[in-house]
Amino acid sequence: MKISKPRGTRDFLPEDTKKRRYVENILRQVVKNWGFNEIITPTFENLELFTLKSGEGIVGELYNFTDKGDREMTLRPELTAPVMRMYVNEMQAHQQPLKLFYFENCFRYERPQKGRFREFWQFGVELIGSRRIDADAEVIALATEMLRSVGIKGDLHVNNLGVIRRLLNVLETEHQSKIMRLVDKKDDAGLDDFLKEISAPADLRMKLIELISLTGKDAIARARDLIGDIPEIEDFRELLTMLDAYGVEYTIDFGIARGLDYYTGMVFEIYAEGLGAQNQVCGGGSYQLIKLFGGGDVPSTGFGLGFDRIMEVCEVEVPEDKPIVVIARDNTRLEAVKMAVELRKHMPIYIDLMKRNFKAQFSYANNIGANYVIIIGEQEIEAGKLTLKNMESGDQELLSIEEIIHKLVKNDRKKL
RNA sequence: GCCGGGGUAGGGUAGCGGUUAUCCUGUAGCCCUGUGGAGGCUACGAUUCGAGUUCGAUUCUCGAUCCCGGCCCCA
């Protein structure tokens, strides 16, 4: 009876895992250099954490369950809410801004497709405590730098929701939310219908439709023509000026929105090619969740990177492993084991576990791509030394164990 | 939840009503007990599952399941 893995999950073979860890470490290094500290939150949380953030409708997409104490729980579908919960629970007295990052698996009960799995990994950053544009700019710049560091050319679209909110603030709050959802979905027909349905002023209707279509270089100027010189546009300009200073390329896009009310201003998305329908590799923005979770009026800004999508499109060269194989004769196996123990203090050593004959051990070394083998046979025991053979050149020499360690670790460190 | 396209050894494939189910690769071993890569030989290993049609199904039909792509959703 063969058991298959659950739908939408994946096994990562050694080669896959090597690449994932390699890319992960590059990203980790970047965020550390930007001064962010890693945190870990539970794999499951109280269901309420996510319904509070995203509404009851979210439950259909969750891996939720009732535990043996009759508590409603769920595997986490994302990490922003847990991080905010953690902040409210135990970090409110920390020096601000708090610069946190995480790299964890998340779970969503969804139909799998290209770049979408039921268990997936998110690499995210949350900057808590600053409402300054500097924080927004740093977060965006960091996101682009992370993608750049793993060889992804992303297309960054950025917006300030304050502008559209200002335009809509004559409407009822509920109507505003509904409009934001329609804009987020890019459902232009639905938006038009809805505006008619609530009899929005013709002037507002015209301006809104035009505003959300504004993208590109002169979008700011046209937005100002459309709704006047409001502070939100000035903020947006300031953000863009900072992004210029960071050397970040962007596209202004008033059509980027979020369907949820806690987004406060800046929002951005980054797309990459080669991912089919799921081409967004990063999404972020500034938001106010801490108050919703019972904390103070503390602003945050952050983003999440879809790590699996990054793996699909990134083009990094993973350095090859260069294993070293200790080869012994039948009657020198125990000596070989002793030597291996010493050598393993310095380098990765493979030793025969299959009781292969001398020749077959060479063959094995060759097959796993060893660039050195260390031979321990009768001749070596007699000489009190070991034979080091370079598998590429075929050269071999009789050396002491210290000489071998010195040679391989000192001269060849990078290859190990 | 919905719509397409798929599923034959570990990977890649051929067969499309009756085959010992093809070939390549892989893995293990031998040729070859102090020297690897080539070659030869041997072994291992598969029709996704369940119903139906049929004398007979890997092949046809239906259902399920999983994979791939898309819709919905995207916190």
Short mmCIF file of C-alpha atoms (C1' of nucleotides) in Angstrom, two decimals:
data_model
loop_
_atom_site.label_atom_id
_atom_site.label_comp_id
_atom_site.label_asym_id
_atom_site.label_seq_id
_atom_site.Cartn_x
_atom_site.Cartn_y
_atom_site.Cartn_z
CA MET A 1 0.00 0.00 0.00
CA LYS A 2 1.53 3.19 -1.20
CA ILE A 3 0.62 6.37 0.64
CA SER A 4 0.73 9.48 -1.46
CA LYS A 5 1.43 12.92 -0.13
CA PRO A 6 -1.50 15.23 0.54
CA ARG A 7 -2.76 17.29 -2.35
CA GLY A 8 -0.95 20.55 -2.88
CA THR A 9 2.07 19.54 -0.80
CA ARG A 10 5.50 18.75 -2.13
CA ASP A 11 8.49 16.62 -1.25
CA PHE A 12 11.79 18.35 -1.72
CA LEU A 13 14.54 15.96 -2.81
CA PRO A 14 18.12 16.64 -1.75
CA GLU A 15 18.84 18.62 -4.89
CA ASP A 16 15.67 20.73 -4.51
CA THR A 17 16.36 21.30 -0.86
CA LYS A 18 19.91 22.36 -1.54
CA LYS A 19 18.71 25.02 -3.94
CA ARG A 20 15.93 26.21 -1.65
CA ARG A 21 18.29 26.55 1.30
CA TYR A 22 20.84 28.33 -0.82
CA VAL A 23 18.32 30.91 -2.03
CA GLU A 24 16.85 31.22 1.45
CA ASN A 25 20.28 32.00 2.85
CA ILE A 26 20.89 34.72 0.29
CA LEU A 27 17.58 36.36 1.24
CA ARG A 28 18.34 35.99 4.93
CA GLN A 29 21.68 37.69 4.46
CA VAL A 30 20.04 40.62 2.69
CA VAL A 31 17.40 41.25 5.35
CA LYS A 32 19.99 40.94 8.09
CA ASN A 33 22.11 43.54 6.37
CA TRP A 34 19.11 45.83 6.38
CA GLY A 35 18.84 45.39 10.12
CA PHE A 36 15.89 43.03 10.43
CA ASN A 37 15.66 40.30 13.07
CA GLU A 38 14.07 36.91 12.59
CA ILE A 39 11.13 35.72 14.63
CA ILE A 40 9.18 32.46 14.74
CA THR A 41 5.48 32.20 15.56
CA PRO A 42 3.33 29.08 16.04
CA THR A 43 2.37 26.94 13.06
CA PHE A 44 -1.23 27.06 14.25
CA GLU A 45 -3.18 29.84 15.89
CA ASN A 46 -6.64 30.51 17.20
CA LEU A 47 -9.00 30.70 14.26
CA GLU A 48 -10.24 34.05 15.49
CA LEU A 49 -6.90 35.73 14.74
CA PHE A 50 -7.54 35.34 11.04
CA THR A 51 -11.29 35.89 10.98
CA LEU A 52 -10.70 39.11 12.87
CA LYS A 53 -8.24 40.23 10.23
CA SER A 54 -9.88 38.96 7.08
CA GLY A 55 -13.51 38.23 7.91
CA GLU A 56 -15.52 35.02 8.39
CA GLY A 57 -15.39 34.26 4.71
CA ILE A 58 -11.77 33.33 5.06
CA VAL A 59 -12.61 30.11 6.87
CA GLY A 60 -13.39 28.33 3.61
CA GLU A 61 -9.78 28.75 2.58
CA LEU A 62 -8.25 27.60 5.85
CA TYR A 63 -6.93 24.35 7.23
CA ASN A 64 -8.92 24.79 10.41
CA PHE A 65 -9.83 22.23 13.04
CA THR A 66 -11.27 21.83 16.48
CA ASP A 67 -8.73 20.58 18.98
CA LYS A 68 -9.37 18.11 21.80
CA GLY A 69 -10.17 20.97 24.14
CA ASP A 70 -12.90 22.16 21.74
CA ARG A 71 -10.88 25.16 20.66
CA GLU A 72 -11.23 26.46 17.13
CA MET A 73 -7.77 26.44 15.61
CA THR A 74 -6.21 26.81 12.19
CA LEU A 75 -2.90 26.27 10.48
CA ARG A 76 -1.63 29.76 9.67
CA PRO A 77 -2.53 30.97 6.18
CA GLU A 78 -0.13 33.91 6.38
CA LEU A 79 2.17 35.55 8.88
CA THR A 80 1.29 39.22 9.16
CA ALA A 81 -1.52 38.55 11.63
CA PRO A 82 0.58 36.25 13.85
CA VAL A 83 3.42 38.77 13.91
CA MET A 84 1.04 41.56 14.90
CA ARG A 85 -0.47 39.31 17.56
CA MET A 86 2.98 38.58 18.87
CA TYR A 87 3.76 42.28 18.97
CA VAL A 88 0.61 43.06 20.91
CA ASN A 89 1.16 40.13 23.28
CA GLU A 90 4.78 40.75 24.16
CA MET A 91 6.65 43.43 22.28
CA GLN A 92 4.78 46.66 22.84
CA ALA A 93 7.47 48.01 25.14
CA HIS A 94 10.30 47.34 22.70
CA GLN A 95 12.28 50.15 21.17
CA GLN A 96 10.77 51.26 17.89
CA PRO A 97 10.92 50.86 15.05
CA LEU A 98 10.82 47.09 15.30
CA LYS A 99 12.29 45.46 12.27
CA LEU A 100 11.19 41.85 12.05
CA PHE A 101 11.34 39.15 9.43
CA TYR A 102 10.19 35.55 9.09
CA PHE A 103 10.53 32.63 6.76
CA GLU A 104 7.91 29.99 7.41
CA ASN A 105 5.44 27.65 5.79
CA CYS A 106 1.78 28.60 5.50
CA PHE A 107 -1.32 26.60 4.63
CA ARG A 108 -4.33 27.42 2.54
CA TYR A 109 -7.08 25.09 1.43
CA GLU A 110 -7.11 26.10 -2.21
CA ARG A 111 -7.08 24.51 -5.61
CA PRO A 112 -3.41 24.01 -6.54
CA GLN A 113 -2.09 25.47 -9.77
CA LYS A 114 1.12 26.92 -11.10
CA GLY A 115 2.89 28.72 -8.26
CA ARG A 116 0.10 27.88 -5.83
CA PHE A 117 0.24 25.09 -3.29
CA ARG A 118 -1.62 24.13 -0.16
CA GLU A 119 1.58 24.28 1.82
CA PHE A 120 3.79 27.14 0.70
CA TRP A 121 6.57 29.28 2.10
CA GLN A 122 6.50 32.98 2.77
CA PHE A 123 9.48 35.19 3.40
CA GLY A 124 8.22 38.37 4.96
CA VAL A 125 9.23 41.56 6.64
CA GLU A 126 7.28 43.78 9.04
CA LEU A 127 8.48 47.17 10.16
CA ILE A 128 6.51 48.26 13.20
CA GLY A 129 6.24 51.66 14.80
CA SER A 130 7.02 54.22 12.14
CA ARG A 131 4.41 56.16 10.22
CA ARG A 132 7.08 57.96 8.26
CA ILE A 133 7.49 57.66 4.53
CA ASP A 134 11.08 56.62 5.20
CA ALA A 135 9.78 53.34 6.56
CA ASP A 136 7.64 52.69 3.48
CA ALA A 137 10.54 53.48 1.21
CA GLU A 138 12.95 51.25 3.07
CA VAL A 139 10.55 48.35 2.96
CA ILE A 140 9.95 48.67 -0.77
CA ALA A 141 13.64 49.08 -1.47
CA LEU A 142 14.39 46.01 0.61
CA ALA A 143 11.85 43.95 -1.33
CA THR A 144 13.40 44.90 -4.64
CA GLU A 145 16.90 44.28 -3.31
CA MET A 146 15.91 40.80 -2.14
CA LEU A 147 14.58 39.90 -5.55
CA ARG A 148 17.60 41.39 -7.23
CA SER A 149 19.92 39.38 -4.98
CA VAL A 150 18.51 36.14 -6.35
CA GLY A 151 18.53 37.28 -9.94
CA ILE A 152 14.86 38.15 -10.40
CA LYS A 153 13.91 41.13 -12.48
CA GLY A 154 10.64 42.20 -10.94
CA ASP A 155 8.14 44.77 -12.11
CA LEU A 156 7.26 46.99 -9.15
CA HIS A 157 3.91 48.80 -9.03
CA VAL A 158 3.30 51.24 -6.24
CA ASN A 159 0.35 53.30 -5.05
CA ASN A 160 -0.86 55.39 -2.15
CA LEU A 161 -4.38 54.42 -1.16
CA GLY A 162 -4.75 57.74 0.61
CA VAL A 163 -5.40 59.39 -2.70
CA ILE A 164 -8.34 57.22 -3.68
CA ARG A 165 -9.63 57.23 -0.10
CA ARG A 166 -9.65 61.02 -0.13
CA LEU A 167 -11.69 60.95 -3.29
CA LEU A 168 -14.17 58.49 -1.80
CA ASN A 169 -14.55 59.97 1.66
CA VAL A 170 -17.84 61.65 0.84
CA LEU A 171 -19.39 58.19 0.52
CA GLU A 172 -20.60 55.88 3.24
CA THR A 173 -17.81 53.81 4.81
CA GLU A 174 -19.37 50.56 3.68
CA HIS A 175 -19.62 51.77 0.13
CA GLN A 176 -16.02 52.88 0.25
CA SER A 177 -14.91 49.40 1.30
CA LYS A 178 -16.92 47.77 -1.41
CA ILE A 179 -15.42 50.08 -4.01
CA MET A 180 -11.91 49.29 -2.80
CA ARG A 181 -12.61 45.60 -3.22
CA LEU A 182 -13.85 46.14 -6.76
CA VAL A 183 -10.82 48.24 -7.63
CA ASP A 184 -8.54 45.57 -6.15
CA LYS A 185 -10.18 42.95 -8.35
CA LYS A 186 -9.94 45.23 -11.35
CA ASP A 187 -13.62 44.56 -11.94
CA ASP A 188 -14.34 47.72 -13.93
CA ALA A 189 -17.81 46.67 -15.03
CA GLY A 190 -18.79 45.74 -11.49
CA LEU A 191 -17.40 49.02 -10.23
CA ASP A 192 -19.37 51.03 -12.75
CA ASP A 193 -22.56 49.17 -11.88
CA PHE A 194 -22.02 49.70 -8.20
CA LEU A 195 -21.33 53.41 -8.57
CA LYS A 196 -24.59 53.75 -10.47
CA GLU A 197 -26.42 51.62 -7.94
CA ILE A 198 -25.44 53.88 -5.04
CA SER A 199 -25.98 56.96 -7.21
CA ALA A 200 -22.49 58.27 -6.68
CA PRO A 201 -22.05 61.82 -7.94
CA ALA A 202 -21.25 61.83 -11.66
CA ASP A 203 -18.20 63.93 -11.02
CA LEU A 204 -16.79 61.44 -8.50
CA ARG A 205 -17.59 58.55 -10.75
CA MET A 206 -15.70 60.07 -13.64
CA LYS A 207 -12.73 60.99 -11.48
CA LEU A 208 -12.54 57.55 -9.84
CA ILE A 209 -12.63 55.66 -13.10
CA GLU A 210 -9.94 57.86 -14.49
CA LEU A 211 -7.81 57.80 -11.36
CA ILE A 212 -7.57 54.02 -11.13
CA SER A 213 -6.47 53.84 -14.73
CA LEU A 214 -3.55 56.19 -14.14
CA THR A 215 -0.15 54.56 -14.39
CA GLY A 216 3.34 55.60 -15.39
CA LYS A 217 5.49 58.69 -15.26
CA ASP A 218 2.99 61.51 -15.42
CA ALA A 219 0.35 59.75 -13.30
CA ILE A 220 1.05 61.99 -10.32
CA ALA A 221 0.60 65.17 -12.33
CA ARG A 222 -2.62 63.87 -13.82
CA ALA A 223 -3.92 62.78 -10.45
CA ARG A 224 -3.29 66.27 -9.15
CA ASP A 225 -5.17 67.74 -12.09
CA LEU A 226 -8.00 65.40 -11.29
CA ILE A 227 -8.42 65.90 -7.56
CA GLY A 228 -6.31 68.88 -6.65
CA ASP A 229 -3.33 69.40 -4.42
CA ILE A 230 -4.09 67.10 -1.53
CA PRO A 231 -1.53 66.03 1.10
CA GLU A 232 -1.80 62.37 0.08
CA ILE A 233 -0.44 63.14 -3.35
CA GLU A 234 2.38 65.10 -1.77
CA ASP A 235 3.18 62.08 0.45
CA PHE A 236 3.19 59.87 -2.58
CA ARG A 237 5.59 62.19 -4.36
CA GLU A 238 7.86 62.17 -1.36
CA LEU A 239 7.88 58.37 -1.32
CA LEU A 240 8.79 58.27 -4.98
CA THR A 241 11.60 60.73 -4.42
CA MET A 242 12.99 58.45 -1.74
CA LEU A 243 12.67 55.44 -4.00
CA ASP A 244 14.68 57.35 -6.57
CA ALA A 245 17.33 57.89 -3.93
CA TYR A 246 17.36 54.16 -3.26
CA GLY A 247 17.81 53.59 -6.98
CA VAL A 248 14.56 51.64 -7.18
CA GLU A 249 12.68 51.50 -10.47
CA TYR A 250 8.91 51.63 -10.14
CA THR A 251 5.67 52.14 -11.96
CA ILE A 252 3.10 54.41 -10.40
CA ASP A 253 -0.20 52.57 -10.52
CA PHE A 254 -3.33 54.07 -8.99
CA GLY A 255 -5.13 50.85 -9.86
CA ILE A 256 -3.42 48.82 -7.12
CA ALA A 257 -5.74 48.52 -4.18
CA ARG A 258 -6.54 46.29 -1.25
CA GLY A 259 -9.95 44.97 -0.39
CA LEU A 260 -9.40 45.27 3.33
CA ASP A 261 -9.84 48.36 5.42
CA TYR A 262 -6.71 48.20 7.53
CA TYR A 263 -4.41 49.28 4.71
CA THR A 264 -3.57 52.86 5.45
CA GLY A 265 -1.67 54.27 2.50
CA MET A 266 1.27 52.86 0.62
CA VAL A 267 0.66 49.59 -1.22
CA PHE A 268 2.87 47.81 -3.72
CA GLU A 269 3.06 44.66 -5.74
CA ILE A 270 5.92 43.09 -7.67
CA TYR A 271 5.36 40.82 -10.64
CA ALA A 272 7.75 38.45 -12.37
CA GLU A 273 7.59 36.74 -15.71
CA GLY A 274 7.37 33.01 -16.25
CA LEU A 275 4.77 32.26 -13.60
CA GLY A 276 1.55 32.03 -15.59
CA ALA A 277 -1.53 33.36 -13.88
CA GLN A 278 0.14 33.61 -10.48
CA ASN A 279 2.76 36.15 -11.44
CA GLN A 280 2.84 38.19 -8.25
CA VAL A 281 5.97 37.40 -6.27
CA CYS A 282 5.62 40.11 -3.66
CA GLY A 283 2.88 42.21 -2.12
CA GLY A 284 3.03 44.73 0.64
CA GLY A 285 1.91 47.98 2.11
CA SER A 286 1.41 49.98 5.24
CA TYR A 287 -1.39 48.97 7.52
CA GLN A 288 -2.96 49.31 10.93
CA LEU A 289 -3.67 45.91 12.47
CA ILE A 290 -2.32 46.41 15.94
CA LYS A 291 -5.34 48.37 17.10
CA LEU A 292 -7.60 45.69 15.64
CA PHE A 293 -5.76 43.13 17.77
CA GLY A 294 -6.13 45.12 20.95
CA GLY A 295 -2.87 47.03 20.94
CA GLY A 296 -2.13 50.72 20.62
CA ASP A 297 -2.34 52.99 17.62
CA VAL A 298 0.88 51.70 16.11
CA PRO A 299 1.41 51.75 12.36
CA SER A 300 3.29 49.10 10.42
CA THR A 301 4.51 48.48 6.98
CA GLY A 302 5.69 45.24 5.45
CA PHE A 303 5.52 42.72 2.68
CA GLY A 304 5.47 39.03 1.93
CA LEU A 305 7.51 37.28 -0.73
CA GLY A 306 6.13 34.11 -2.28
CA PHE A 307 9.17 31.92 -1.83
CA ASP A 308 7.91 29.10 -4.02
CA ARG A 309 7.30 31.47 -6.87
CA ILE A 310 10.76 32.89 -6.40
CA MET A 311 12.16 29.38 -6.67
CA GLU A 312 10.30 28.94 -9.95
CA VAL A 313 11.91 31.89 -11.63
CA CYS A 314 15.20 32.59 -9.91
CA GLU A 315 18.37 31.75 -11.75
CA VAL A 316 21.04 31.30 -9.13
CA GLU A 317 23.94 28.93 -9.56
CA VAL A 318 24.08 26.66 -6.56
CA PRO A 319 27.68 25.82 -5.72
CA GLU A 320 28.34 22.14 -6.22
CA ASP A 321 29.21 19.82 -3.40
CA LYS A 322 32.62 18.28 -3.69
CA PRO A 323 32.49 15.15 -1.59
CA ILE A 324 35.61 13.28 -0.55
CA VAL A 325 35.50 9.51 -0.43
CA VAL A 326 37.64 7.36 1.81
CA ILE A 327 38.44 4.08 0.08
CA ALA A 328 39.64 1.04 1.99
CA ARG A 329 40.52 -2.56 1.42
CA ASP A 330 38.61 -5.27 3.15
CA ASN A 331 41.25 -5.73 5.84
CA THR A 332 41.84 -2.00 6.42
CA ARG A 333 38.24 -0.96 6.98
CA LEU A 334 38.68 -0.31 10.65
CA GLU A 335 41.72 1.86 10.06
CA ALA A 336 39.71 3.73 7.46
CA VAL A 337 36.93 4.35 9.94
CA LYS A 338 39.40 5.83 12.40
CA MET A 339 40.82 8.10 9.74
CA ALA A 340 37.36 9.13 8.61
CA VAL A 341 36.53 10.24 12.14
CA GLU A 342 39.55 12.54 12.12
CA LEU A 343 38.95 13.83 8.62
CA ARG A 344 35.29 14.59 9.36
CA LYS A 345 36.38 17.22 11.83
CA HIS A 346 37.43 19.21 8.78
CA MET A 347 35.57 18.12 5.65
CA PRO A 348 32.67 16.06 4.32
CA ILE A 349 33.75 12.44 4.09
CA TYR A 350 31.99 9.48 2.51
CA ILE A 351 33.03 5.97 3.39
CA ASP A 352 31.81 2.66 2.00
CA LEU A 353 28.75 1.23 3.73
CA MET A 354 27.88 -1.37 1.12
CA LYS A 355 30.86 -3.65 1.52
CA ARG A 356 31.88 -2.85 -2.01
CA ASN A 357 35.16 -4.10 -3.34
CA PHE A 358 38.07 -1.79 -3.90
CA LYS A 359 37.28 -1.08 -7.50
CA ALA A 360 33.59 -0.52 -6.90
CA GLN A 361 34.42 2.06 -4.25
CA PHE A 362 36.23 4.05 -6.92
CA SER A 363 33.28 3.72 -9.18
CA TYR A 364 31.03 5.00 -6.43
CA ALA A 365 33.32 7.96 -5.79
CA ASN A 366 33.23 8.74 -9.44
CA ASN A 367 29.45 8.54 -9.62
CA ILE A 368 28.84 10.92 -6.76
CA GLY A 369 31.22 13.44 -8.30
CA ALA A 370 34.01 13.25 -5.72
CA ASN A 371 36.99 15.31 -6.74
CA TYR A 372 39.27 13.59 -4.24
CA VAL A 373 39.50 10.12 -2.81
CA ILE A 374 41.65 9.11 0.11
CA ILE A 375 42.95 5.56 -0.08
CA ILE A 376 43.70 3.57 3.03
CA GLY A 377 45.07 0.14 2.12
CA GLU A 378 47.85 -2.17 3.26
CA GLN A 379 50.50 -0.08 1.54
CA GLU A 380 49.34 3.06 3.30
CA ILE A 381 49.15 1.39 6.69
CA GLU A 382 52.68 0.12 6.20
CA ALA A 383 53.92 3.58 5.28
CA GLY A 384 51.95 5.21 8.08
CA LYS A 385 50.41 7.58 5.54
CA LEU A 386 47.38 7.93 3.27
CA THR A 387 47.07 8.24 -0.46
CA LEU A 388 45.29 11.30 -1.75
CA LYS A 389 44.05 11.01 -5.28
CA ASN A 390 42.71 13.84 -7.39
CA MET A 391 39.89 12.33 -9.41
CA GLU A 392 40.03 14.96 -12.11
CA SER A 393 43.73 14.83 -12.90
CA GLY A 394 44.28 11.28 -11.73
CA ASP A 395 47.35 12.39 -9.77
CA GLN A 396 47.95 10.78 -6.41
CA GLU A 397 50.46 11.21 -3.63
CA LEU A 398 51.30 9.64 -0.30
CA LEU A 399 50.67 12.11 2.53
CA SER A 400 50.14 12.21 6.27
CA ILE A 401 46.65 12.94 7.52
CA GLU A 402 47.77 16.40 8.66
CA GLU A 403 49.12 17.14 5.21
CA ILE A 404 45.86 16.07 3.62
CA ILE A 405 43.80 18.22 5.95
CA HIS A 406 46.07 21.14 5.34
CA LYS A 407 45.97 20.70 1.60
CA LEU A 408 42.23 20.21 1.25
CA VAL A 409 41.02 22.68 3.82
CA LYS A 410 43.56 25.43 3.29
CA ASN A 411 43.99 25.40 -0.44
CA ASP A 412 40.62 24.20 -1.44
CA ARG A 413 38.34 25.68 1.12
CA LYS A 414 35.93 27.19 -1.36
CA LYS A 415 35.41 23.89 -3.08
CA LEU A 416 34.49 22.20 0.14
"C1'" G B 1 -16.57 25.15 -5.79
"C1'" C B 2 -16.17 25.30 -11.49
"C1'" C B 3 -13.76 24.34 -16.62
"C1'" G B 4 -10.01 21.99 -19.84
"C1'" G B 5 -5.65 18.41 -20.63
"C1'" G B 6 -3.32 14.29 -18.59
"C1'" G B 7 -1.74 9.52 -15.42
"C1'" U B 8 2.42 2.70 -18.29
"C1'" A B 9 9.03 0.57 -13.56
"C1'" G B 10 12.61 5.75 -9.43
"C1'" G B 11 12.93 9.29 -14.16
"C1'" G B 12 11.80 9.45 -19.66
"C1'" U B 13 8.85 6.42 -23.09
"C1'" A B 14 6.33 2.45 -26.88
"C1'" G B 15 1.91 -0.29 -27.38
"C1'" C B 16 -4.30 1.81 -28.03
"C1'" G B 17 -9.28 -4.86 -27.38
"C1'" G B 18 -5.67 -10.83 -26.88
"C1'" U B 19 2.05 -8.96 -26.22
"C1'" U B 20 6.25 -12.94 -21.79
"C1'" A B 21 3.76 -4.95 -21.84
"C1'" U B 22 8.80 -2.04 -25.64
"C1'" C B 23 13.11 0.74 -25.35
"C1'" C B 24 16.36 4.37 -22.85
"C1'" U B 25 18.00 5.75 -18.16
"C1'" G B 26 18.55 4.40 -13.05
"C1'" U B 27 19.86 1.16 -8.95
"C1'" A B 28 22.40 -3.49 -7.30
"C1'" G B 29 25.84 -7.17 -8.86
"C1'" C B 30 29.33 -9.67 -12.20
"C1'" C B 31 33.13 -9.63 -16.21
"C1'" C B 32 37.62 -6.98 -13.01
"C1'" U B 33 40.21 -8.67 -4.96
"C1'" G B 34 45.34 -1.83 -5.49
"C1'" U B 35 42.62 2.23 -8.88
"C1'" G B 36 37.06 5.44 -11.43
"C1'" G B 37 34.75 7.26 -16.09
"C1'" A B 38 33.89 3.11 -21.71
"C1'" G B 39 31.84 -1.60 -22.99
"C1'" G B 40 29.36 -6.44 -22.22
"C1'" C B 41 26.21 -9.58 -19.17
"C1'" U B 42 22.57 -10.49 -15.09
"C1'" A B 43 19.02 -8.93 -11.61
"C1'" C B 44 15.34 -5.27 -9.73
"C1'" G B 45 11.27 -2.47 -11.19
"C1'" A B 46 5.17 -0.21 -14.13
"C1'" U B 47 -0.35 -0.22 -16.74
"C1'" U B 48 -3.50 5.40 -10.44
"C1'" C B 49 -7.97 3.21 -8.03
"C1'" G B 50 -13.08 1.31 -8.46
"C1'" A B 51 -17.26 -0.09 -11.31
"C1'" G B 52 -19.21 -1.24 -16.28
"C1'" U B 53 -19.00 -3.22 -21.58
"C1'" U B 54 -16.52 -7.76 -23.46
"C1'" C B 55 -15.00 -14.61 -23.97
"C1'" G B 56 -10.90 -11.18 -22.90
"C1'" A B 57 -9.48 -4.15 -20.92
"C1'" U B 58 -3.11 -0.97 -20.35
"C1'" U B 59 -6.44 -0.02 -24.60
"C1'" C B 60 -13.55 1.45 -24.77
"C1'" U B 61 -17.42 3.87 -21.06
"C1'" C B 62 -18.52 5.99 -16.24
"C1'" G B 63 -17.00 7.51 -11.37
"C1'" A B 64 -13.17 8.67 -7.92
"C1'" U B 65 -8.25 10.25 -7.16
"C1'" C B 66 -3.78 12.70 -8.17
"C1'" C B 67 -0.86 15.87 -11.51
"C1'" C B 68 -0.72 20.07 -15.06
"C1'" G B 69 -3.05 24.63 -16.81
"C1'" G B 70 -7.09 28.14 -16.18
"C1'" C B 71 -11.59 30.36 -13.47
"C1'" C B 72 -12.97 31.87 -8.50
"C1'" C B 73 -10.13 33.64 -4.49
"C1'" C B 74 -5.76 35.95 -3.24
"C1'" A B 75 -5.65 37.71 3.63
#
